Structures are given as structure tokens and as C-alpha cells.
Amino acid sequence: MNVIETKKLTKYYGKSRGIENVDLTVEQGEIFGFIGPNGAGKSTTIRTLLGLIHPTSGSATIFGKDIKEFGPEIREEVGYLPSEVFYYDNMRAIDLLRYSASFYKKPKKDIEKRINELAKLLDLDLKKKIDDLSYGNKKKVGIIQGLLHEPKLIILDEPTGGLDPLMQQKFFQLLRDENKRGATILFSSHILGEVQKMCDRVAIIKDGTIIKTEKISDLLENNTKRFKVETVKEIDEKVFSSINGVSDTVRVGREINFLFRGHLDDVTKKIAELDLLNLEVTEPDLEEIFLHYYK
Amino acid sequence: MNIYLQELRNYRRSTIIWIVSLCLIVFLFMSIYTSFALDVSSAKHLLEAYPPTVLAALNLKIEIFFTIYGFFAYLMTFAWLTAAIQAMNLGVSVLSKEVAGKTADFLLTKPITRVRMLSEKLAAVFTLIVITNIFFLATSLLSAVAVSKGDLHIKLFFLIAVTMFFVQVFFLALGFMLGAIIPKVKTVVAVTLPVVFTFFILSAFGGILKIDYINYLTPFKYFDPLYIYQHSAYEPKYLLVLLGVVAACVGTSYASYMKKDIEAAS
């Protein structure tokens, strides 16, 4: 079953583009990455799914229910953590969380227990006023707030800002546990490393349009290799850049660097003709592939 | 119910301050009535020397000013003004603070409809207005009974005192609409004060210029103490206008907020 399915989802703010014809399918139980630079349309997509903004055209369903018709019903089972959290400053963390809990149908006792568990895990003092919490601690309130009702779908919009590396790890572990419990996760980020670490599949969004949806493993495989060729004599980089599938060619002295996607033979044949000093073939990281899409 | 209760809690402190201020004003003002009533003739003489325009601008009805009703009605002009500010502050801020404080995301990603959110918030601020008026009525009535010599026409006095409630409802609805329509209200009083004072000044001009239709434009003119004194009732046409304005404002608030896009914080 698809937990999220959007069809040609489009949002214009007046004349300026938010997103255009976004087709997104997130399957039950997966951790789905949503990557793109700031302003690409990640937040717009997410906010549309949550009913915060209204789509200009197209449609979307969550749990098979239309987002426009069944908003409250859908949100009963959705946990949301935005990049920056804002709460009522004069409330204590625990009051805020209880207020948050009061919106859900789940038994009070269960939620209360979970709040305390999560607070302990994240090392958060619940008695403090929101106003007195540091940025990172506010974020922890946000995490608890998003997870306290054990949602079936967790939507994270650039969630890691403000968390120190240790807390980030705890947070990721928490998400993995939630995922094992059966929660589907939509994870939006512009930090590729974390998406690479967490996600099964990933959609890349650029200028409001999804340009590719792939399995992380495929994206990393896909026969894309990074080549570093060092030759005895300086050679023209056109030897490689003329090959179909080569990109990002950079020559520094006698060293030529490029990305290659295609039949490896095409490159190795060329290399065989050269007087080599050194040769390195590595897996490009997601960042490199990503940059490639953004050319 | 949770948003309703939360809002009551949020405004508890400020409402108490408003109530205490309003009650204090009415209490102090009514307590000077006894000494004022003692020396009516010279005061009457003095006031009669005023040009009628000044009296009109002050909303002062010389015919009844020296009765406790007229005296109280005169005080009501200031109670209206104060109460209008309180009501409009509530109306504007109850919606706009979620945007200004960037908490709209928190609230609207909860499993609720916007209609429920709006209704609970509106009900909460309305409740606060009702509570304010209960205290105000009680204080007014008690002070009036204390200073009158046992001949207080309770119904008439009550009618005059309740006008504050209607004025507040007007400004509450207007504020609620502005809170829903204006994309981002940075300071509530920056919206409230100009609007309330515009209506107030308009009412003063209406009195001076004797242009009847201006009376329809401002709620400060809907409740003429002389009319209430003479008829022991409100003028139906103004009540209808008030009702119409309130309905229109609330309707517009809902319609506008339902369509509103909640922009990302930051």
C-alpha cells in the first residue's frame, strides 16, 4: 500500500512557483528521502500534504485518503517535525506536550508514559519553560511532540538542525525504531549524508519538480564511478571528456578527475592506451551524484 | 474543547487586569455621584453655557445628565472606549498570535479542522467578554444602588450598562476578522488603537455635524442614552446594523481563514 501518493501536485504562490506536477509515492514501511537545495519545493510539498497550504492543482492521498477531504483524520496518524520549532513561550515543556497530546484520540496514560520515556532518552528537562530552552532542547520538545502519539507516518522537514552529533545519532536510532515498529517516514533534507544513512528510496527535487526517484542503493550503484587518472605525461582531458557518459572532468596537472556512468569498457580501453602513474576508481558519494543532477 | 480552555488560560491574566480597571473606573466615577448630585443647579447652569456642539461631541445629554442614568451613561462613553480596546485586542490577537509566534504550524498539523480551531478560539474570547461584562455589570449595579436613594430603576440602569457588551461584541468580531485577514500582525495594539479611535472620533464628528448616516458607521452611536432613557429600550435599527456587522465579520473570518495558506515559519 502507498502511504503517500501525490498526482501532479502543483502549488503556485500567486505567480511564483512552489511546486509543479509533483508525483511522489511513498510505500508503507519505508524511509523515504526527499532531497533538494533550499527553495526547491520540499517544504511546499510537505506543507501541502499536511494541509497547511492548499494545492493549486493536482491531488494527493495519505493512507489512501484525500488530503483535502480527510485532513483531520489523516493528521491523527501523522507526526510532523519542522526544521525550526516554535511553541508557546510561556508554557513549560510538559504543558506544551500535554496540550499537544490532548488533540489525539490515544489514551492519555499511554501518551504520558511515552512523553516521559522520550524525554529520558533525549535527556530533556520537561519542567523548564519553553522560553528558557536552548535551540537544541526546543528541538527535542519538537521530536517528542512529533512522536508522542506513535504516528503511522512521520514527516520530517530538515529535522537535524540544532541537534549535536550525539543527539542526532539518538534521534536517528529513534527513527529506525519507529520504522521497525511499522512507521513510514518521509525525511526531507539538503544534507545528503543523513539521507544516505537513513533512507531506502529517495526523490530528488529541483526547481519545484521531481527530477528523479530512485533507490538509494541504485543511485549509488548505477555504475557511476569516480575516476582519478594520473599519467606520466600531461595529456589532454578531451581523451576522456569525449567519451559518452563522462562528466565533471577536471584536470590538475597530470591528474584527471571525472565521473563516469556507462559501460566501463569504454573508459578502461582508453586507459589501457595511456602510460599510467596511478589509477583510482571509487564509488561517488551521494553528494557528487546529487551535484550532478543539479548541473 | 482543548483549544478553548487553552485560550481561556492564555488570557486569564490580561482579562483580570481589564476587569479590575473597568470596575475601578465605574466604582470611582459612581462614588462621586453623591457629591455631584448635591450641587446640581450650579453645574447645570455651567453646562448650559457650553455650545451645543461641544456637548454633542462629548456625547453629553444635558436633558438627563443630572439623573443617575445620564451620569452613568456619560461614564459609559469611556467604558465603551476602554472595553472596545480590550475586545478588539482579544479578537485580533487570538488568531494573529499563532502566526506572529509561528505556532500556527503546531496547531494546524493537529487532527482538527480549521473550523473547529476558529470556533473554539472565537468561543473563548467571547466567553472572556461575557465574564468581563458580568463583573462590570455587578460593580456598576452595586455602586449605583449604593449612591442612589433607593429609587433606582434597575431595568433602565441595566439597559445602559449592557451596552458595553454590545460594543465589545462589535469590536471583537471586527478584530477577529482583521486577525484572520491580515497576513501578519506584528503588534496587536498597532491595529486595535487606530481602528477604535477612528470609530470614536467618527462618533464625535457625527454628534457635531449632525449627519445621521454617520451614526450607522460607528457603534459608539448605536446606544443613545436619551433614547434608552425615554423608551427603556434600544433602537432596533442600530441593533440590526450591529448584528449584521458582527455576522459579516465572523463570516468573512471563517471564509478567509479556510482558504489561507500557512506560510513556513522563518
GROMACS .gro file of C-alpha atoms in nm, chain B:
model
  266
  296MET     CA    1  -1.260   2.198   2.393
  297ASN     CA    2  -0.884   2.192   2.447
  298ILE     CA    3  -0.813   2.500   2.236
  299TYR     CA    4  -1.099   2.680   2.410
  300LEU     CA    5  -0.961   2.603   2.754
  301GLN     CA    6  -0.609   2.684   2.647
  302GLU     CA    7  -0.716   3.027   2.524
  303LEU     CA    8  -0.905   3.098   2.845
  304ARG     CA    9  -0.587   3.016   3.031
  305ASN     CA   10  -0.377   3.231   2.797
  306TYR     CA   11  -0.587   3.541   2.850
  307ARG     CA   12  -0.662   3.487   3.216
  308ARG     CA   13  -0.414   3.739   3.344
  309SER     CA   14  -0.480   4.018   3.093
  310THR     CA   15  -0.856   3.977   3.133
  311ILE     CA   16  -0.829   4.012   3.508
  312ILE     CA   17  -0.637   4.336   3.460
  313TRP     CA   18  -0.901   4.470   3.221
  314ILE     CA   19  -1.181   4.372   3.455
  315VAL     CA   20  -1.016   4.535   3.754
  316SER     CA   21  -0.953   4.855   3.555
  317LEU     CA   22  -1.307   4.877   3.423
  318CYS     CA   23  -1.460   4.805   3.761
  319LEU     CA   24  -1.233   5.058   3.926
  320ILE     CA   25  -1.331   5.325   3.675
  321VAL     CA   26  -1.702   5.268   3.730
  322PHE     CA   27  -1.665   5.243   4.105
  323LEU     CA   28  -1.466   5.567   4.138
  324PHE     CA   29  -1.686   5.754   3.896
  325MET     CA   30  -2.009   5.644   4.062
  326SER     CA   31  -1.876   5.731   4.404
  327ILE     CA   32  -1.856   6.098   4.312
  328TYR     CA   33  -2.222   6.099   4.206
  329THR     CA   34  -2.343   6.175   4.558
  330SER     CA   35  -2.148   6.498   4.586
  331PHE     CA   36  -2.224   6.578   4.224
  332ALA     CA   37  -2.600   6.539   4.282
  333LEU     CA   38  -2.586   6.778   4.574
  334ASP     CA   39  -2.489   7.073   4.363
  335VAL     CA   40  -2.694   7.015   4.051
  336SER     CA   41  -2.823   7.363   3.982
  337SER     CA   42  -2.489   7.541   3.951
  338ALA     CA   43  -2.343   7.260   3.745
  339LYS     CA   44  -2.647   7.267   3.520
  340HIS     CA   45  -2.604   7.636   3.476
  341LEU     CA   46  -2.242   7.589   3.383
  342LEU     CA   47  -2.314   7.319   3.129
  343GLU     CA   48  -2.593   7.514   2.966
  344ALA     CA   49  -2.343   7.783   2.887
  345TYR     CA   50  -2.148   7.532   2.674
  346PRO     CA   51  -2.208   7.548   2.300
  347PRO     CA   52  -2.431   7.256   2.191
  348THR     CA   53  -2.158   7.129   1.957
  349VAL     CA   54  -1.924   7.074   2.247
  350LEU     CA   55  -2.188   6.886   2.437
  351ALA     CA   56  -2.265   6.678   2.130
  352ALA     CA   57  -1.901   6.597   2.079
  353LEU     CA   58  -1.874   6.492   2.440
  354ASN     CA   59  -2.181   6.276   2.394
  355LEU     CA   60  -2.333   6.461   2.687
  356LYS     CA   61  -2.712   6.470   2.709
  357ILE     CA   62  -2.799   6.768   2.919
  358GLU     CA   63  -3.161   6.658   2.949
  359ILE     CA   64  -3.071   6.359   3.158
  360PHE     CA   65  -2.718   6.429   3.265
  361PHE     CA   66  -2.819   6.512   3.618
  362THR     CA   67  -3.005   6.189   3.671
  363ILE     CA   68  -2.805   5.888   3.779
  364TYR     CA   69  -2.880   5.733   3.437
  365GLY     CA   70  -2.744   6.027   3.248
  366PHE     CA   71  -2.446   6.045   3.474
  367PHE     CA   72  -2.380   5.676   3.430
  368ALA     CA   73  -2.440   5.696   3.055
  369TYR     CA   74  -2.178   5.964   3.034
  370LEU     CA   75  -1.934   5.737   3.212
  371MET     CA   76  -2.030   5.462   2.968
  372THR     CA   77  -1.876   5.657   2.681
  373PHE     CA   78  -1.537   5.599   2.838
  374ALA     CA   79  -1.620   5.246   2.943
  375TRP     CA   80  -1.710   5.175   2.580
  376LEU     CA   81  -1.381   5.313   2.462
  377THR     CA   82  -1.179   5.112   2.712
  378ALA     CA   83  -1.384   4.799   2.661
  379ALA     CA   84  -1.366   4.836   2.284
  380ILE     CA   85  -0.988   4.824   2.305
  381GLN     CA   86  -0.998   4.517   2.526
  382ALA     CA   87  -1.240   4.336   2.295
  383MET     CA   88  -1.055   4.422   1.980
  384ASN     CA   89  -0.721   4.325   2.128
  385LEU     CA   90  -0.869   3.986   2.207
  386GLY     CA   91  -1.025   3.947   1.866
  387VAL     CA   92  -0.713   4.042   1.675
  388SER     CA   93  -0.462   3.855   1.885
  389VAL     CA   94  -0.640   3.524   1.931
  390LEU     CA   95  -0.573   3.434   1.568
  391SER     CA   96  -0.279   3.651   1.477
  392LYS     CA   97  -0.058   3.545   1.766
  393GLU     CA   98  -0.034   3.196   1.615
  394VAL     CA   99   0.115   3.346   1.303
  395ALA     CA  100   0.328   3.603   1.484
  396GLY     CA  101   0.454   3.342   1.732
  397LYS     CA  102   0.493   3.092   1.448
  398THR     CA  103   0.285   2.839   1.636
  399ALA     CA  104   0.025   2.801   1.361
  400ASP     CA  105   0.224   2.501   1.232
  401PHE     CA  106   0.195   2.332   1.568
  402LEU     CA  107  -0.177   2.387   1.594
  403LEU     CA  108  -0.285   2.318   1.239
  404THR     CA  109  -0.090   1.995   1.197
  405LYS     CA  110  -0.305   1.853   1.475
  406PRO     CA  111  -0.603   1.638   1.383
  407ILE     CA  112  -0.852   1.923   1.383
  408THR     CA  113  -1.041   2.116   1.119
  409ARG     CA  114  -0.980   2.485   1.083
  410VAL     CA  115  -1.348   2.543   1.155
  411ARG     CA  116  -1.306   2.380   1.494
  412MET     CA  117  -0.995   2.584   1.565
  413LEU     CA  118  -1.167   2.910   1.470
  414SER     CA  119  -1.483   2.824   1.661
  415GLU     CA  120  -1.305   2.731   1.981
  416LYS     CA  121  -1.095   3.043   1.969
  417LEU     CA  122  -1.394   3.263   1.897
  418ALA     CA  123  -1.591   3.096   2.176
  419ALA     CA  124  -1.302   3.152   2.415
  420VAL     CA  125  -1.268   3.524   2.352
  421PHE     CA  126  -1.645   3.563   2.356
  422THR     CA  127  -1.653   3.393   2.695
  423LEU     CA  128  -1.390   3.633   2.823
  424ILE     CA  129  -1.603   3.926   2.707
  425VAL     CA  130  -1.907   3.781   2.881
  426ILE     CA  131  -1.709   3.735   3.202
  427THR     CA  132  -1.579   4.091   3.179
  428ASN     CA  133  -1.934   4.219   3.144
  429ILE     CA  134  -2.065   4.015   3.434
  430PHE     CA  135  -1.810   4.178   3.661
  431PHE     CA  136  -1.869   4.518   3.512
  432LEU     CA  137  -2.247   4.488   3.550
  433ALA     CA  138  -2.223   4.372   3.906
  434THR     CA  139  -1.987   4.653   4.004
  435SER     CA  140  -2.196   4.915   3.823
  436LEU     CA  141  -2.518   4.794   3.974
  437LEU     CA  142  -2.378   4.772   4.325
  438SER     CA  143  -2.221   5.118   4.305
  439ALA     CA  144  -2.540   5.265   4.164
  440VAL     CA  145  -2.756   5.108   4.433
  441ALA     CA  146  -2.516   5.239   4.694
  442VAL     CA  147  -2.525   5.600   4.573
  443SER     CA  148  -2.888   5.624   4.467
  444LYS     CA  149  -3.150   5.689   4.728
  445GLY     CA  150  -3.341   5.370   4.677
  446ASP     CA  151  -3.525   5.490   4.367
  447LEU     CA  152  -3.301   5.321   4.111
  448HIS     CA  153  -3.485   5.191   3.808
  449ILE     CA  154  -3.291   4.868   3.779
  450LYS     CA  155  -3.404   4.773   3.430
  451LEU     CA  156  -3.316   5.110   3.284
  452PHE     CA  157  -2.982   5.113   3.453
  453PHE     CA  158  -2.919   4.759   3.338
  454LEU     CA  159  -3.000   4.850   2.978
  455ILE     CA  160  -2.745   5.128   2.985
  456ALA     CA  161  -2.479   4.911   3.146
  457VAL     CA  162  -2.527   4.623   2.900
  458THR     CA  163  -2.448   4.850   2.607
  459MET     CA  164  -2.084   4.783   2.683
  460PHE     CA  165  -2.136   4.419   2.595
  461PHE     CA  166  -2.277   4.506   2.254
  462VAL     CA  167  -1.997   4.749   2.181
  463GLN     CA  168  -1.747   4.481   2.278
  464VAL     CA  169  -1.911   4.221   2.057
  465PHE     CA  170  -1.884   4.461   1.766
  466PHE     CA  171  -1.513   4.517   1.817
  467LEU     CA  172  -1.444   4.155   1.899
  468ALA     CA  173  -1.594   4.046   1.568
  469LEU     CA  174  -1.415   4.320   1.378
  470GLY     CA  175  -1.085   4.230   1.543
  471PHE     CA  176  -1.136   3.861   1.477
  472MET     CA  177  -1.187   3.935   1.111
  473LEU     CA  178  -0.877   4.154   1.090
  474GLY     CA  179  -0.677   3.885   1.270
  475ALA     CA  180  -0.790   3.634   1.009
  476ILE     CA  181  -0.737   3.857   0.707
  477ILE     CA  182  -0.416   4.045   0.780
  478PRO     CA  183  -0.129   3.814   0.680
  479LYS     CA  184   0.092   3.904   0.972
  480VAL     CA  185   0.009   4.127   1.268
  481LYS     CA  186   0.331   4.226   1.439
  482THR     CA  187   0.178   4.436   1.717
  483VAL     CA  188  -0.184   4.392   1.812
  484VAL     CA  189  -0.237   4.742   1.952
  485ALA     CA  190  -0.100   4.889   1.631
  486VAL     CA  191  -0.412   4.750   1.467
  487THR     CA  192  -0.651   4.798   1.757
  488LEU     CA  193  -0.589   5.155   1.868
  489PRO     CA  194  -0.617   5.329   1.530
  490VAL     CA  195  -0.936   5.141   1.448
  491VAL     CA  196  -1.105   5.203   1.782
  492PHE     CA  197  -1.008   5.569   1.788
  493THR     CA  198  -1.123   5.617   1.431
  494PHE     CA  199  -1.466   5.491   1.529
  495PHE     CA  200  -1.459   5.707   1.840
  496ILE     CA  201  -1.363   6.023   1.655
  497LEU     CA  202  -1.622   5.942   1.391
  498SER     CA  203  -1.885   5.934   1.664
  499ALA     CA  204  -1.774   6.274   1.790
  500PHE     CA  205  -1.797   6.417   1.438
  501GLY     CA  206  -2.138   6.262   1.389
  502GLY     CA  207  -2.252   6.445   1.700
  503ILE     CA  208  -2.113   6.779   1.587
  504LEU     CA  209  -2.207   6.768   1.220
  505LYS     CA  210  -2.548   6.616   1.278
  506ILE     CA  211  -2.506   6.385   0.983
  507ASP     CA  212  -2.738   6.098   1.058
  508TYR     CA  213  -2.578   5.827   0.850
  509ILE     CA  214  -2.252   5.859   1.042
  510ASN     CA  215  -2.441   5.715   1.334
  511TYR     CA  216  -2.472   5.389   1.143
  512LEU     CA  217  -2.098   5.371   1.090
  513THR     CA  218  -1.986   5.369   1.448
  514PRO     CA  219  -2.107   5.153   1.734
  515PHE     CA  220  -2.034   5.438   1.971
  516LYS     CA  221  -2.351   5.595   1.832
  517TYR     CA  222  -2.573   5.289   1.842
  518PHE     CA  223  -2.686   5.342   2.200
  519ASP     CA  224  -2.821   5.691   2.256
  520PRO     CA  225  -2.873   5.731   2.634
  521LEU     CA  226  -3.160   5.971   2.580
  522TYR     CA  227  -3.344   5.719   2.364
  523ILE     CA  228  -3.282   5.442   2.612
  524TYR     CA  229  -3.397   5.669   2.893
  525GLN     CA  230  -3.714   5.763   2.716
  526HIS     CA  231  -3.806   5.423   2.575
  527SER     CA  232  -3.641   5.182   2.816
  528ALA     CA  233  -3.521   5.000   2.505
  529TYR     CA  234  -3.253   5.008   2.237
  530GLU     CA  235  -3.314   5.144   1.892
  531PRO     CA  236  -3.391   4.834   1.682
  532LYS     CA  237  -3.237   4.971   1.363
  533TYR     CA  238  -2.897   5.002   1.526
  534LEU     CA  239  -2.922   4.662   1.687
  535LEU     CA  240  -2.989   4.520   1.343
  536VAL     CA  241  -2.691   4.700   1.196
  537LEU     CA  242  -2.473   4.573   1.478
  538LEU     CA  243  -2.593   4.220   1.428
  539GLY     CA  244  -2.532   4.248   1.056
  540VAL     CA  245  -2.178   4.378   1.100
  541VAL     CA  246  -2.095   4.105   1.351
  542ALA     CA  247  -2.234   3.833   1.125
  543ALA     CA  248  -2.047   3.971   0.825
  544CYS     CA  249  -1.719   3.993   1.017
  545VAL     CA  250  -1.741   3.642   1.156
  546GLY     CA  251  -1.846   3.504   0.819
  547THR     CA  252  -1.556   3.676   0.647
  548SER     CA  253  -1.312   3.549   0.911
  549TYR     CA  254  -1.411   3.189   0.852
  550ALA     CA  255  -1.418   3.220   0.475
  551SER     CA  256  -1.080   3.387   0.468
  552TYR     CA  257  -0.908   3.159   0.718
  553MET     CA  258  -1.032   2.844   0.547
  554LYS     CA  259  -0.854   2.949   0.229
  555LYS     CA  260  -0.544   3.078   0.399
  556ASP     CA  261  -0.204   2.929   0.329
  557ILE     CA  262   0.003   2.898   0.643
  558GLU     CA  263   0.347   3.001   0.525
  559ALA     CA  264   0.657   2.838   0.662
  560ALA     CA  265   0.796   2.998   0.972
  561SER     CA  266   1.133   3.173   0.940
   0.00000   0.00000   0.00000
